[in-house]
Amino acid sequence: MSAARTPVCEDAIVRLAPYARLKEDKIRQCMVLLAPERVLFPCPTTVMILERLDGSCTLRAVVDRMADEFEAPREVIAADTLRMLADLDRQALLDVQPVETGHARH
Amino acid sequence: MLDIEPAAPPSTLKEPWGEPPMGMLAELTHRCPLQCPYCSNPVELERVAGELDAAAWKRVFAEAVELGVLQLHLSGGEPTVRKDLEDLVGEASRLGLYTNLITSGVLLSEARLLDLKRAGLDHIQLSLQGATALTGDRIGHYKGGHAKKLELAKAIGRAGLPLTINAVVHRQNLDELEGLIDLALACDAHRIEVAHVQYYGWALANRAALMPTRAQLERATAIVDDARVRHAGRLMVDYVIPDYYAKRPKPCMGGWARTVLNVTPSGAVLPCHAAQSIKSLTFPNVQDHDLAWIWQSSEPFQRFRGTDWMPEPCRSCSFKEQDFGGCRCQAMALTGDAANTDPACEFSPFHDLLRLTAEDEAASEPPAFTYRRPLANAPAMGTPGLVGATKGMS
Ligand code: SF4
Ligand code: SF4
């Protein structure tokens, strides 16, 4: 991990940290988020968002697609998503990368 | 709304035994090249001849998954002395367990590390005994260990495996706490666990050599608070305080037989790694029973589960669902009765003695360490009680 941190924002590529894993818990019949010494039980909406964070595009694109799919106001989805992800980021459960601009980065 | 809950699962399971366990600590062996004087292994270390083989461990892993275990901690002793570790990690990973290796690191080559990664290892916890080779090697009683650990930390980074640094702290290395945090950053660890020694087993025998002063504790807490702010988002700093100076006990293991279980090298199943110090309980073995029966029905798991077993002052206390009366092993060791309130609690009649003992020991010259080694090689040692009290006074 680099020292300079990118905050969670729509221009970033956001995904789970390499040590965090989302999986189905067949015994408890829910999804669980596993990280070192932590077991979290995300709500279904959180799960749905996390499942879309595959690292292939910016958060902006993810929010766009959800707004389309659920025919919901984009600003509501964006606000909820950012709030949830900022919370996970504070718990060091996310990997947040700036978008490559095509310029040399140093 | 968008909640993410670290607390209890959305429970549909209201069984008499409560919830299924979330984590299992598998002590694959008690062999270890290091000899830390605060080792959490019991004073009577188990022998290699009694260790479960790979087939037995694999069956236990499968039973654990069936029971609801999500995270597997492969520990010891030093788990990498087992030649079948890759095989065990592979099986755990195939079963979908989040697999964590807790290691001292001195025996692990880069090639083997890569094999473990290929087998599906999710995470490594690497212990550091100090921030300098001088301190680290002295506390682990292993020459050259510190340098090997730092080499391994680099290899872990190269392998792209997530790393937590485990730093057990006490009066003889607390002055290096900032250095330990800096090392964790230099190793690209995402987390450091700064844990004050908890006094069971070897640590209890070495308590006078390890007990920090209150001033040392306060300084350590300030350093941790500062590091949490300065390295937020880059390094998580988990902190376990020493409860001899606390007002309330810690919710030991999240409550007896409530969220985790521990399997010893020979297959005994315990609600916590120190539980065998409670001699009145006989713990079941995975070679005789399946894990579900052990968790749900066996006597030692029922004995202190929940709150019904509690005497006063816990019984009528509003904190009882939060700390579950503290630690049974500490109550046993210091009051002579495992069913007593943990003396770390200010409502325990033993609490003042506990504090005085800590202050007394921390103010005296530290005695020499009794290093952790098989009993036949260890010097005779006693288990200290509390100042002015003898064990069994209750
Ligand atoms: S605490 Fe030290 S002696 Fe005990 S198992 Fe860990 S490295 Fe070995
Ligand atoms: S009396 Fe018992 S329940 Fe109450 S705070 Fe103390 S240990 Fe916890």
Short mmCIF file of C-alpha atoms and ligand atoms in Angstrom, two decimals:
data_model
loop_
_atom_site.label_atom_id
_atom_site.label_comp_id
_atom_site.label_asym_id
_atom_site.label_seq_id
_atom_site.Cartn_x
_atom_site.Cartn_y
_atom_site.Cartn_z
CA MET A 1 0.00 0.00 0.00
CA SER A 2 1.37 3.41 -0.84
CA ALA A 3 1.65 6.21 1.66
CA ALA A 4 -0.52 8.69 -0.25
CA ARG A 5 -4.12 7.63 0.16
CA THR A 6 -6.97 8.25 -2.18
CA PRO A 7 -10.24 9.03 -0.43
CA VAL A 8 -13.41 7.22 -1.48
CA CYS A 9 -14.91 9.30 -4.29
CA GLU A 10 -16.69 8.70 -7.55
CA ASP A 11 -13.50 9.19 -9.56
CA ALA A 12 -11.67 6.37 -7.81
CA ILE A 13 -11.60 2.66 -8.46
CA VAL A 14 -12.82 1.11 -5.25
CA ARG A 15 -12.78 -2.54 -4.30
CA LEU A 16 -12.37 -4.72 -1.25
CA ALA A 17 -8.90 -4.84 0.27
CA PRO A 18 -6.92 -7.91 -0.75
CA TYR A 19 -7.37 -9.40 2.72
CA ALA A 20 -11.15 -8.93 2.81
CA ARG A 21 -13.43 -11.56 1.34
CA LEU A 22 -17.17 -11.54 0.77
CA LYS A 23 -18.75 -14.95 0.85
CA GLU A 24 -21.96 -16.80 1.40
CA ASP A 25 -22.41 -18.35 4.83
CA LYS A 26 -24.52 -21.44 4.25
CA ILE A 27 -24.96 -22.11 7.97
CA ARG A 28 -26.21 -18.66 8.94
CA GLN A 29 -27.87 -18.16 5.56
CA CYS A 30 -26.47 -14.74 4.88
CA MET A 31 -23.45 -13.08 3.30
CA VAL A 32 -20.38 -12.43 5.44
CA LEU A 33 -17.40 -10.16 4.97
CA LEU A 34 -14.24 -11.76 6.31
CA ALA A 35 -11.06 -9.91 7.20
CA PRO A 36 -8.28 -10.62 9.70
CA GLU A 37 -9.87 -11.05 13.13
CA ARG A 38 -13.14 -9.61 11.81
CA VAL A 39 -16.41 -11.08 10.69
CA LEU A 40 -18.98 -8.58 9.43
CA PHE A 41 -22.55 -9.15 8.38
CA PRO A 42 -23.37 -6.65 5.64
CA CYS A 43 -26.99 -5.90 4.79
CA PRO A 44 -28.28 -7.04 1.36
CA THR A 45 -27.87 -3.59 -0.20
CA THR A 46 -24.27 -3.38 0.95
CA VAL A 47 -23.65 -6.84 -0.48
CA MET A 48 -25.14 -5.82 -3.79
CA ILE A 49 -22.81 -2.83 -4.02
CA LEU A 50 -19.73 -4.75 -2.90
CA GLU A 51 -20.41 -7.42 -5.51
CA ARG A 52 -20.25 -4.75 -8.19
CA LEU A 53 -16.84 -3.45 -7.12
CA ASP A 54 -14.76 -5.67 -9.37
CA GLY A 55 -12.03 -3.12 -10.03
CA SER A 56 -12.93 -2.77 -13.70
CA CYS A 57 -14.32 0.76 -13.58
CA THR A 58 -14.72 3.88 -11.46
CA LEU A 59 -17.25 4.21 -8.71
CA ARG A 60 -19.03 6.75 -10.93
CA ALA A 61 -19.74 4.05 -13.50
CA VAL A 62 -20.92 1.64 -10.82
CA VAL A 63 -23.37 4.23 -9.44
CA ASP A 64 -24.57 5.07 -12.97
CA ARG A 65 -25.36 1.46 -13.65
CA MET A 66 -27.20 0.99 -10.37
CA ALA A 67 -29.26 4.13 -10.98
CA ASP A 68 -30.25 2.74 -14.39
CA GLU A 69 -30.97 -0.71 -13.15
CA PHE A 70 -33.13 0.31 -10.19
CA GLU A 71 -34.63 3.39 -11.86
CA ALA A 72 -33.81 5.31 -8.71
CA PRO A 73 -32.60 8.91 -8.31
CA ARG A 74 -28.86 8.87 -8.97
CA GLU A 75 -28.02 11.31 -6.17
CA VAL A 76 -29.71 9.10 -3.56
CA ILE A 77 -27.80 6.03 -4.70
CA ALA A 78 -24.55 7.97 -4.89
CA ALA A 79 -24.93 9.40 -1.39
CA ASP A 80 -25.80 6.04 0.20
CA THR A 81 -23.02 4.25 -1.62
CA LEU A 82 -20.38 6.82 -0.70
CA ARG A 83 -21.47 6.83 2.94
CA MET A 84 -21.29 3.05 3.22
CA LEU A 85 -17.94 2.85 1.46
CA ALA A 86 -16.42 5.63 3.56
CA ASP A 87 -17.41 3.62 6.62
CA LEU A 88 -15.71 0.50 5.27
CA ASP A 89 -12.66 2.56 4.31
CA ARG A 90 -12.33 3.85 7.86
CA GLN A 91 -12.17 0.21 8.91
CA ALA A 92 -9.37 -0.34 6.37
CA LEU A 93 -11.44 -2.85 4.43
CA LEU A 94 -11.13 -1.18 1.01
CA ASP A 95 -8.54 -0.69 -1.66
CA VAL A 96 -9.07 2.74 -3.22
CA GLN A 97 -7.01 3.61 -6.29
CA PRO A 98 -6.92 6.81 -8.32
CA VAL A 99 -7.80 6.34 -11.98
CA GLU A 100 -4.84 6.04 -14.34
CA THR A 101 -4.81 9.27 -16.33
CA GLY A 102 -2.53 8.03 -19.05
CA HIS A 103 0.20 10.41 -17.87
CA ALA A 104 3.22 9.17 -16.06
CA ARG A 105 2.24 9.12 -12.39
CA HIS A 106 5.46 10.26 -10.77
CA MET B 1 -30.28 1.26 4.95
CA LEU B 2 -26.69 0.51 4.22
CA ASP B 3 -25.53 -1.04 7.41
CA ILE B 4 -22.51 -3.04 8.04
CA GLU B 5 -22.67 -4.78 11.34
CA PRO B 6 -19.66 -6.03 13.20
CA ALA B 7 -21.88 -7.37 15.95
CA ALA B 8 -24.10 -10.41 16.08
CA PRO B 9 -25.25 -12.13 12.91
CA PRO B 10 -28.86 -11.70 11.82
CA SER B 11 -29.82 -14.63 13.89
CA THR B 12 -32.47 -17.08 13.00
CA LEU B 13 -30.73 -19.61 15.18
CA LYS B 14 -31.82 -19.48 18.76
CA GLU B 15 -30.53 -22.75 20.04
CA PRO B 16 -29.88 -23.51 23.71
CA TRP B 17 -26.14 -23.29 23.00
CA GLY B 18 -26.51 -19.87 21.40
CA GLU B 19 -24.71 -19.20 18.17
CA PRO B 20 -22.34 -21.35 16.18
CA PRO B 21 -18.65 -20.44 16.58
CA MET B 22 -17.10 -18.06 14.06
CA GLY B 23 -13.45 -18.85 14.55
CA MET B 24 -11.25 -21.81 15.35
CA LEU B 25 -7.70 -21.67 16.61
CA ALA B 26 -5.86 -24.82 15.57
CA GLU B 27 -2.71 -25.32 17.60
CA LEU B 28 -0.99 -27.63 15.15
CA THR B 29 1.96 -28.28 17.46
CA HIS B 30 3.54 -27.00 20.65
CA ARG B 31 7.04 -27.27 19.15
CA CYS B 32 8.67 -23.88 18.63
CA PRO B 33 12.26 -22.75 18.16
CA LEU B 34 11.57 -19.60 20.19
CA GLN B 35 11.12 -19.50 23.96
CA CYS B 36 9.09 -16.36 24.68
CA PRO B 37 8.55 -16.02 28.43
CA TYR B 38 4.93 -14.93 27.86
CA CYS B 39 3.99 -17.77 25.52
CA SER B 40 0.27 -18.51 25.71
CA ASN B 41 0.84 -22.24 25.49
CA PRO B 42 0.26 -24.16 28.72
CA VAL B 43 3.23 -24.73 30.99
CA GLU B 44 2.87 -28.46 30.30
CA LEU B 45 3.63 -28.44 26.59
CA GLU B 46 2.22 -31.27 24.50
CA ARG B 47 4.64 -33.69 22.85
CA VAL B 48 5.11 -34.35 19.16
CA ALA B 49 4.07 -38.01 19.50
CA GLY B 50 0.57 -36.97 20.53
CA GLU B 51 -0.04 -34.53 17.66
CA LEU B 52 -3.04 -35.11 15.39
CA ASP B 53 -2.04 -36.15 11.88
CA ALA B 54 -3.11 -34.35 8.71
CA ALA B 55 -6.09 -36.64 8.12
CA ALA B 56 -7.44 -35.93 11.62
CA TRP B 57 -6.98 -32.18 11.21
CA LYS B 58 -8.76 -32.23 7.85
CA ARG B 59 -11.72 -33.98 9.40
CA VAL B 60 -11.78 -31.37 12.19
CA PHE B 61 -11.71 -28.54 9.61
CA ALA B 62 -14.66 -30.09 7.77
CA GLU B 63 -16.62 -30.48 11.01
CA ALA B 64 -15.81 -26.90 11.89
CA VAL B 65 -17.24 -25.64 8.60
CA GLU B 66 -20.38 -27.72 9.12
CA LEU B 67 -20.73 -26.15 12.55
CA GLY B 68 -20.42 -22.58 11.20
CA VAL B 69 -16.74 -21.69 11.63
CA LEU B 70 -15.68 -19.05 9.10
CA GLN B 71 -12.10 -18.29 10.08
CA LEU B 72 -9.29 -20.69 10.80
CA HIS B 73 -6.17 -19.57 12.66
CA LEU B 74 -3.27 -21.96 12.22
CA SER B 75 -1.12 -21.52 15.24
CA GLY B 76 1.11 -23.35 17.70
CA GLY B 77 3.80 -23.37 18.96
CA GLU B 78 5.23 -22.76 15.57
CA PRO B 79 2.89 -24.14 12.89
CA THR B 80 5.56 -24.14 10.19
CA VAL B 81 7.44 -26.99 11.91
CA ARG B 82 4.68 -29.21 10.49
CA LYS B 83 5.76 -30.57 7.11
CA ASP B 84 2.12 -31.04 6.11
CA LEU B 85 1.20 -27.37 6.60
CA GLU B 86 0.71 -26.71 2.84
CA ASP B 87 -1.60 -29.71 2.68
CA LEU B 88 -3.63 -28.43 5.65
CA VAL B 89 -3.85 -24.90 4.24
CA GLY B 90 -4.96 -26.34 0.90
CA GLU B 91 -7.78 -28.29 2.53
CA ALA B 92 -8.89 -25.35 4.69
CA SER B 93 -8.98 -23.13 1.65
CA ARG B 94 -10.91 -25.74 -0.38
CA LEU B 95 -13.48 -25.84 2.43
CA GLY B 96 -13.89 -22.06 2.11
CA LEU B 97 -12.30 -21.13 5.44
CA TYR B 98 -10.59 -17.76 5.76
CA THR B 99 -7.14 -19.10 6.59
CA ASN B 100 -4.70 -17.20 8.75
CA LEU B 101 -1.19 -18.34 9.69
CA ILE B 102 0.19 -17.17 13.05
CA THR B 103 3.96 -17.61 12.92
CA SER B 104 7.23 -16.53 14.49
CA GLY B 105 8.62 -16.63 10.95
CA VAL B 106 12.11 -17.92 11.72
CA LEU B 107 11.66 -21.26 9.92
CA LEU B 108 9.75 -20.09 6.86
CA SER B 109 11.62 -19.82 3.53
CA GLU B 110 10.41 -17.67 0.66
CA ALA B 111 9.84 -20.77 -1.49
CA ARG B 112 7.63 -22.30 1.16
CA LEU B 113 5.79 -19.04 1.65
CA LEU B 114 4.90 -19.08 -2.05
CA ASP B 115 3.71 -22.67 -1.73
CA LEU B 116 1.45 -21.63 1.14
CA LYS B 117 0.09 -18.78 -0.92
CA ARG B 118 -0.61 -21.14 -3.81
CA ALA B 119 -2.36 -23.47 -1.38
CA GLY B 120 -4.79 -20.63 -0.60
CA LEU B 121 -3.46 -18.91 2.52
CA ASP B 122 -5.38 -15.64 3.07
CA HIS B 123 -3.29 -13.82 5.66
CA ILE B 124 -0.18 -14.01 7.86
CA GLN B 125 0.41 -12.78 11.38
CA LEU B 126 4.11 -12.46 12.08
CA SER B 127 5.36 -11.90 15.62
CA LEU B 128 8.08 -9.42 16.55
CA GLN B 129 9.48 -9.62 20.08
CA GLY B 130 11.10 -6.19 19.92
CA ALA B 131 11.99 -3.41 17.49
CA THR B 132 15.71 -4.17 17.69
CA ALA B 133 17.63 -7.41 17.22
CA LEU B 134 19.08 -7.04 20.69
CA THR B 135 15.71 -6.98 22.42
CA GLY B 136 13.89 -9.29 20.01
CA ASP B 137 16.49 -12.04 20.17
CA ARG B 138 16.79 -11.80 23.92
CA ILE B 139 13.05 -12.10 24.54
CA GLY B 140 12.54 -14.89 22.01
CA HIS B 141 15.78 -16.48 23.24
CA TYR B 142 16.75 -17.16 19.64
CA LYS B 143 19.87 -15.67 18.13
CA GLY B 144 19.39 -14.15 14.70
CA GLY B 145 15.61 -14.48 14.92
CA HIS B 146 14.82 -10.79 14.55
CA ALA B 147 16.79 -10.48 11.30
CA LYS B 148 15.08 -13.58 9.89
CA LYS B 149 11.68 -12.13 10.71
CA LEU B 150 12.43 -8.91 8.86
CA GLU B 151 13.64 -10.90 5.84
CA LEU B 152 10.42 -12.89 5.89
CA ALA B 153 8.32 -9.72 6.19
CA LYS B 154 9.92 -8.49 2.94
CA ALA B 155 9.21 -11.82 1.26
CA ILE B 156 5.58 -11.63 2.41
CA GLY B 157 5.35 -8.22 0.74
CA ARG B 158 6.88 -9.57 -2.47
CA ALA B 159 4.44 -12.47 -2.42
CA GLY B 160 1.57 -10.00 -2.10
CA LEU B 161 0.24 -11.69 1.03
CA PRO B 162 -1.54 -9.45 3.55
CA LEU B 163 0.42 -9.08 6.79
CA THR B 164 -0.36 -8.29 10.41
CA ILE B 165 2.51 -7.72 12.82
CA ASN B 166 1.86 -9.21 16.26
CA ALA B 167 3.66 -7.30 18.97
CA VAL B 168 3.26 -8.59 22.51
CA VAL B 169 4.40 -5.78 24.81
CA HIS B 170 5.58 -5.71 28.43
CA ARG B 171 7.93 -3.82 30.71
CA GLN B 172 11.04 -5.07 28.87
CA ASN B 173 10.09 -3.96 25.35
CA LEU B 174 7.53 -1.17 25.81
CA ASP B 175 10.23 1.41 25.25
CA GLU B 176 10.45 0.12 21.68
CA LEU B 177 6.74 0.47 20.89
CA GLU B 178 7.23 3.38 18.46
CA GLY B 179 9.94 1.36 16.75
CA LEU B 180 7.58 -1.63 16.46
CA ILE B 181 4.95 0.54 14.80
CA ASP B 182 7.58 1.97 12.43
CA LEU B 183 8.68 -1.55 11.56
CA ALA B 184 5.11 -2.55 10.78
CA LEU B 185 4.89 0.41 8.39
CA ALA B 186 8.26 -0.42 6.84
CA CYS B 187 7.11 -4.02 6.32
CA ASP B 188 3.96 -2.77 4.55
CA ALA B 189 1.79 -4.51 7.12
CA HIS B 190 -1.81 -3.35 6.98
CA ARG B 191 -2.32 -4.03 10.67
CA ILE B 192 -0.38 -4.28 13.91
CA GLU B 193 -1.74 -5.94 16.99
CA VAL B 194 -0.20 -4.34 20.06
CA ALA B 195 -1.14 -6.70 22.86
CA HIS B 196 -0.07 -6.28 26.44
CA VAL B 197 0.81 -9.63 27.97
CA GLN B 198 -2.14 -11.54 29.36
CA TYR B 199 -1.08 -13.46 32.43
CA TYR B 200 -1.75 -17.18 31.98
CA GLY B 201 0.61 -20.12 31.74
CA TRP B 202 4.15 -19.03 31.00
CA ALA B 203 3.28 -15.36 31.30
CA LEU B 204 1.87 -15.86 34.78
CA ALA B 205 5.07 -17.62 35.85
CA ASN B 206 7.03 -14.63 34.44
CA ARG B 207 4.64 -11.95 35.61
CA ALA B 208 7.10 -10.03 37.77
CA ALA B 209 9.54 -9.87 34.85
CA LEU B 210 6.87 -8.59 32.46
CA MET B 211 4.45 -6.37 34.39
CA PRO B 212 4.68 -2.75 33.17
CA THR B 213 4.33 0.25 35.44
CA ARG B 214 1.21 2.35 35.17
CA ALA B 215 3.34 5.11 33.62
CA GLN B 216 4.60 2.72 30.94
CA LEU B 217 1.03 1.66 30.23
CA GLU B 218 -0.18 5.24 29.91
CA ARG B 219 2.67 6.11 27.58
CA ALA B 220 1.92 3.05 25.44
CA THR B 221 -1.75 3.97 25.20
CA ALA B 222 -0.82 7.50 24.10
CA ILE B 223 1.53 6.12 21.43
CA VAL B 224 -1.21 3.83 20.12
CA ASP B 225 -3.79 6.65 20.06
CA ASP B 226 -1.38 8.85 18.16
CA ALA B 227 -0.44 6.10 15.67
CA ARG B 228 -4.11 5.36 14.98
CA VAL B 229 -4.66 8.95 13.91
CA ARG B 230 -1.39 9.38 12.03
CA HIS B 231 -1.61 6.16 10.06
CA ALA B 232 -5.41 6.00 9.64
CA GLY B 233 -6.38 4.04 6.56
CA ARG B 234 -2.84 2.76 6.11
CA LEU B 235 -2.12 0.82 9.29
CA MET B 236 -4.78 -0.50 11.62
CA VAL B 237 -3.61 -0.54 15.21
CA ASP B 238 -5.43 -3.04 17.40
CA TYR B 239 -4.71 -2.71 21.09
CA VAL B 240 -5.16 -5.16 23.95
CA ILE B 241 -4.69 -3.59 27.38
CA PRO B 242 -3.35 -5.30 30.48
CA ASP B 243 -6.30 -5.83 32.73
CA TYR B 244 -4.38 -5.72 36.03
CA TYR B 245 -4.71 -1.94 35.77
CA ALA B 246 -8.25 -1.94 34.37
CA LYS B 247 -11.55 -1.29 36.14
CA ARG B 248 -13.53 -3.85 34.19
CA PRO B 249 -12.46 -7.21 32.85
CA LYS B 250 -12.23 -7.88 29.15
CA PRO B 251 -14.98 -10.01 27.61
CA CYS B 252 -12.58 -12.93 27.45
CA MET B 253 -12.95 -14.76 24.09
CA GLY B 254 -16.19 -12.81 23.64
CA GLY B 255 -17.68 -14.95 26.39
CA TRP B 256 -16.99 -18.59 27.30
CA ALA B 257 -17.86 -20.92 24.38
CA ARG B 258 -19.67 -18.16 22.56
CA THR B 259 -17.76 -17.30 19.35
CA VAL B 260 -14.49 -19.24 19.15
CA LEU B 261 -12.98 -22.58 19.98
CA ASN B 262 -9.45 -23.84 20.33
CA VAL B 263 -8.06 -27.26 19.43
CA THR B 264 -4.78 -28.35 21.02
CA PRO B 265 -2.10 -30.36 19.14
CA SER B 266 -3.48 -33.65 20.48
CA GLY B 267 -7.10 -32.75 19.72
CA ALA B 268 -8.49 -31.49 23.02
CA VAL B 269 -11.15 -28.85 22.36
CA LEU B 270 -11.18 -25.78 24.61
CA PRO B 271 -13.27 -22.61 24.80
CA CYS B 272 -9.97 -20.69 25.18
CA HIS B 273 -6.30 -21.61 24.94
CA ALA B 274 -5.74 -21.37 28.70
CA ALA B 275 -8.82 -23.33 29.76
CA GLN B 276 -6.89 -26.46 30.76
CA SER B 277 -5.67 -24.50 33.78
CA ILE B 278 -9.15 -25.17 35.20
CA LYS B 279 -8.40 -28.64 36.47
CA SER B 280 -11.96 -29.43 37.52
CA LEU B 281 -13.02 -29.53 33.84
CA THR B 282 -12.19 -32.43 31.53
CA PHE B 283 -12.12 -31.26 27.95
CA PRO B 284 -13.42 -33.50 25.15
CA ASN B 285 -11.18 -34.60 22.29
CA VAL B 286 -11.91 -34.57 18.55
CA GLN B 287 -10.75 -38.18 18.40
CA ASP B 288 -13.69 -39.23 20.61
CA HIS B 289 -16.48 -36.82 19.65
CA ASP B 290 -17.49 -34.66 16.75
CA LEU B 291 -17.07 -30.94 17.03
CA ALA B 292 -20.80 -30.16 16.93
CA TRP B 293 -21.50 -32.30 19.98
CA ILE B 294 -18.53 -30.79 21.79
CA TRP B 295 -19.69 -27.25 21.07
CA GLN B 296 -23.35 -27.79 21.73
CA SER B 297 -23.56 -30.37 24.48
CA SER B 298 -20.30 -31.17 26.24
CA GLU B 299 -20.13 -30.29 29.92
CA PRO B 300 -17.10 -27.95 29.92
CA PHE B 301 -18.57 -25.86 27.09
CA GLN B 302 -21.87 -25.53 28.94
CA ARG B 303 -20.28 -24.83 32.30
CA PHE B 304 -19.65 -21.08 31.93
CA ARG B 305 -21.67 -20.34 28.81
CA GLY B 306 -24.01 -17.37 28.92
CA THR B 307 -24.86 -15.78 32.27
CA ASP B 308 -26.84 -18.39 34.23
CA TRP B 309 -23.76 -19.79 35.98
CA MET B 310 -22.81 -16.43 37.47
CA PRO B 311 -22.62 -15.77 41.18
CA GLU B 312 -22.84 -12.27 42.65
CA PRO B 313 -21.71 -9.59 41.97
CA CYS B 314 -22.01 -10.53 38.26
CA ARG B 315 -25.50 -12.06 38.53
CA SER B 316 -27.21 -8.76 39.23
CA CYS B 317 -24.76 -6.57 37.30
CA SER B 318 -25.82 -4.66 34.21
CA PHE B 319 -22.50 -5.36 32.46
CA LYS B 320 -22.90 -9.11 32.48
CA GLU B 321 -23.98 -9.37 28.83
CA GLN B 322 -21.02 -7.22 27.81
CA ASP B 323 -18.06 -8.78 29.59
CA PHE B 324 -19.57 -12.16 30.61
CA GLY B 325 -17.88 -11.81 33.98
CA GLY B 326 -14.39 -11.64 32.47
CA CYS B 327 -11.91 -14.47 32.26
CA ARG B 328 -12.52 -17.84 33.96
CA CYS B 329 -8.85 -18.78 33.80
CA GLN B 330 -7.78 -15.57 35.48
CA ALA B 331 -10.40 -16.09 38.19
CA MET B 332 -9.03 -19.61 38.66
CA ALA B 333 -5.39 -18.57 38.76
CA LEU B 334 -5.81 -15.64 41.12
CA THR B 335 -8.78 -16.51 43.34
CA GLY B 336 -8.63 -20.32 43.26
CA ASP B 337 -12.17 -20.66 41.89
CA ALA B 338 -12.97 -20.42 38.19
CA ALA B 339 -16.57 -19.43 38.99
CA ASN B 340 -15.56 -16.26 40.81
CA THR B 341 -15.80 -12.83 39.22
CA ASP B 342 -12.60 -12.05 37.33
CA PRO B 343 -10.43 -10.05 39.79
CA ALA B 344 -9.79 -7.53 37.00
CA CYS B 345 -13.29 -6.26 37.81
CA GLU B 346 -13.51 -3.47 40.35
CA PHE B 347 -16.49 -5.22 41.96
CA SER B 348 -14.41 -8.31 42.75
CA PRO B 349 -13.24 -8.54 46.37
CA PHE B 350 -9.79 -9.42 44.96
CA HIS B 351 -9.52 -6.35 42.76
CA ASP B 352 -7.43 -4.18 45.07
CA LEU B 353 -5.00 -7.05 45.60
CA LEU B 354 -4.65 -7.37 41.87
CA ARG B 355 -3.76 -3.72 41.44
CA LEU B 356 -1.34 -3.81 44.38
CA THR B 357 0.33 -6.91 42.98
CA ALA B 358 0.84 -5.21 39.63
CA GLU B 359 2.23 -2.05 41.23
CA ASP B 360 4.45 -4.03 43.53
CA GLU B 361 5.91 -6.22 40.81
CA ALA B 362 6.35 -3.40 38.32
CA ALA B 363 8.27 -1.35 40.92
CA SER B 364 10.73 -4.15 41.72
CA GLU B 365 13.83 -5.23 39.81
CA PRO B 366 12.64 -7.69 37.16
CA PRO B 367 13.70 -11.26 37.92
CA ALA B 368 15.33 -13.36 35.19
CA PHE B 369 12.99 -14.88 32.61
CA THR B 370 11.84 -18.46 32.91
CA TYR B 371 12.00 -19.23 29.21
CA ARG B 372 9.33 -21.40 27.64
CA ARG B 373 10.65 -24.90 27.04
CA PRO B 374 9.49 -28.47 27.63
CA LEU B 375 9.13 -29.05 31.36
CA ALA B 376 11.90 -31.64 31.60
CA ASN B 377 14.31 -28.86 30.57
CA ALA B 378 12.68 -26.04 32.47
CA PRO B 379 13.83 -24.89 35.86
CA ALA B 380 11.39 -25.53 38.69
CA MET B 381 8.89 -22.73 38.86
CA GLY B 382 5.97 -21.68 40.92
CA THR B 383 2.88 -19.80 39.90
CA PRO B 384 2.58 -16.47 41.63
CA GLY B 385 -0.69 -15.46 43.25
CA LEU B 386 -1.53 -12.03 44.62
CA VAL B 387 0.42 -10.05 47.20
CA GLY B 388 -0.71 -10.83 50.70
CA ALA B 389 -2.98 -13.58 49.43
CA THR B 390 -2.35 -17.21 48.79
CA LYS B 391 -3.83 -19.15 45.96
CA GLY B 392 -7.07 -20.71 46.99
CA MET B 393 -8.06 -17.91 49.33
CA SER B 394 -11.71 -17.33 48.55
S1 SF4 C 1 4.86 -17.01 21.86
FE1 SF4 C 1 7.01 -17.33 21.30
S2 SF4 C 1 7.52 -19.32 22.18
FE2 SF4 C 1 5.27 -19.21 22.17
S3 SF4 C 1 4.68 -20.18 20.24
FE3 SF4 C 1 4.87 -17.98 19.84
S4 SF4 C 1 6.97 -17.67 19.10
FE4 SF4 C 1 6.88 -19.70 20.09
S1 SF4 C 2 -19.45 -7.66 38.31
FE1 SF4 C 2 -19.22 -9.24 36.75
S2 SF4 C 2 -20.58 -8.58 35.08
FE2 SF4 C 2 -20.29 -6.81 36.45
S3 SF4 C 2 -18.59 -5.65 35.51
FE3 SF4 C 2 -17.72 -7.05 37.05
S4 SF4 C 2 -17.18 -8.91 35.90
FE4 SF4 C 2 -18.57 -7.71 34.62
#
